[in-house]
PDB file of C-alpha atoms in Angstrom:
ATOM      1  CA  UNK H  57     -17.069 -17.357  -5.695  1.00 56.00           C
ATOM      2  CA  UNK H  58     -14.871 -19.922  -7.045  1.00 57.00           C
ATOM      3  CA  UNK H  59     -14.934 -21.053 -10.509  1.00 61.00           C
ATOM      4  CA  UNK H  60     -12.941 -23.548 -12.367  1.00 64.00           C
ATOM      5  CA  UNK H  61     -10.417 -22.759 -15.464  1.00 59.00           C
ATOM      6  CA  UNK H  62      -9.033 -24.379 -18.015  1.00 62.00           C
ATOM      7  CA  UNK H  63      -5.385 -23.424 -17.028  1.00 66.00           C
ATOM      8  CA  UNK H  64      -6.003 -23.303 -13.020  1.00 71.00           C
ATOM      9  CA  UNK H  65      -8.726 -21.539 -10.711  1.00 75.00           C
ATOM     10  CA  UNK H  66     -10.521 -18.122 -10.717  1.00 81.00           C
ATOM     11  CA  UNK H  67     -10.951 -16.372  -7.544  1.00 87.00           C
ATOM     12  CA  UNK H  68     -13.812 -13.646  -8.207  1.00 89.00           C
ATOM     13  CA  UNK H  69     -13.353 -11.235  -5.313  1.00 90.00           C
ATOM     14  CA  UNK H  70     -15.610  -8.196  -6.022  1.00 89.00           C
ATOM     15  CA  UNK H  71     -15.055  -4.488  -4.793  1.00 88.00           C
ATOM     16  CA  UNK H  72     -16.445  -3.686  -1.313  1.00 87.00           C
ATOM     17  CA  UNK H  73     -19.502  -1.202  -1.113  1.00 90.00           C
ATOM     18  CA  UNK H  74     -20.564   0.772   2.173  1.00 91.00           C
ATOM     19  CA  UNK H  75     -23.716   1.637   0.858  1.00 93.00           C
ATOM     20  CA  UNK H  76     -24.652  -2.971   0.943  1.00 90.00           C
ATOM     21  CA  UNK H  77     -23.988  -4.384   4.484  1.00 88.00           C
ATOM     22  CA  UNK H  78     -23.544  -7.502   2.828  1.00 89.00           C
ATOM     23  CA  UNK H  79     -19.707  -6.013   1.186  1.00 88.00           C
ATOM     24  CA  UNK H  80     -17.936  -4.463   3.629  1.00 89.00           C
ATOM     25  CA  UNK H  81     -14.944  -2.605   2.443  1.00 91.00           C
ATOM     26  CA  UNK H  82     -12.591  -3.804   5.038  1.00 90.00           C
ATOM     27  CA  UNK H  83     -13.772  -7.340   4.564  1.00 89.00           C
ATOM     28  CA  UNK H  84     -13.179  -7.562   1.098  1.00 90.00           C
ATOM     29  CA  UNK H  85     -10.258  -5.700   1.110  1.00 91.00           C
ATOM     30  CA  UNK H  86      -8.661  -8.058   3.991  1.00 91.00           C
ATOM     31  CA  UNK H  87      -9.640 -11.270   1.857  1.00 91.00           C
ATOM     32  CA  UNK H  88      -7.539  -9.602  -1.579  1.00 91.00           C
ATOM     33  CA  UNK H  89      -4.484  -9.364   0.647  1.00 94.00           C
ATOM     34  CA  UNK H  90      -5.072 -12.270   2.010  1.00 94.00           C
ATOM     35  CA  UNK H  91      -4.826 -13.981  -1.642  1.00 92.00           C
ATOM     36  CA  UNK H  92      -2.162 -11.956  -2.639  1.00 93.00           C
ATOM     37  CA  UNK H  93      -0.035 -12.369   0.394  1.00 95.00           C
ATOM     38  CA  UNK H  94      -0.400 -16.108  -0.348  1.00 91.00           C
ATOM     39  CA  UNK H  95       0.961 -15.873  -4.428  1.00 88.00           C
ATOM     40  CA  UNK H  96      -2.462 -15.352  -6.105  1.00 88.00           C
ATOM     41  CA  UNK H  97      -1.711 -13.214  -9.373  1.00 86.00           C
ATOM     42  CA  UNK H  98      -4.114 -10.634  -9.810  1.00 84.00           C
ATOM     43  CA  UNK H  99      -5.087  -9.718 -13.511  1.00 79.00           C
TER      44      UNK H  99
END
């Protein structure tokens, strides 16, 4: 989900869950690196 800020752009990347097929772990988790990799800050 991408939202718009005042002072830039939030990036809302939620935890991964086994137990919901629609948040796999290793999807989520490969999308945060992804960001970070590429300079996001993460607060």
């Amino acid at each position: 989900m991408l939202t718009r800020f005042r002072a830039g752009l939030v990036i809302y990347v939620p935890e991964g869950d086994v137990s919901d097929s629609t948040r796999f772990p290793e999807r989520f988790d490969g999308v945060f690196a992804a960001l970070m990799a590429s300079g996001c800050i993460c607060f």
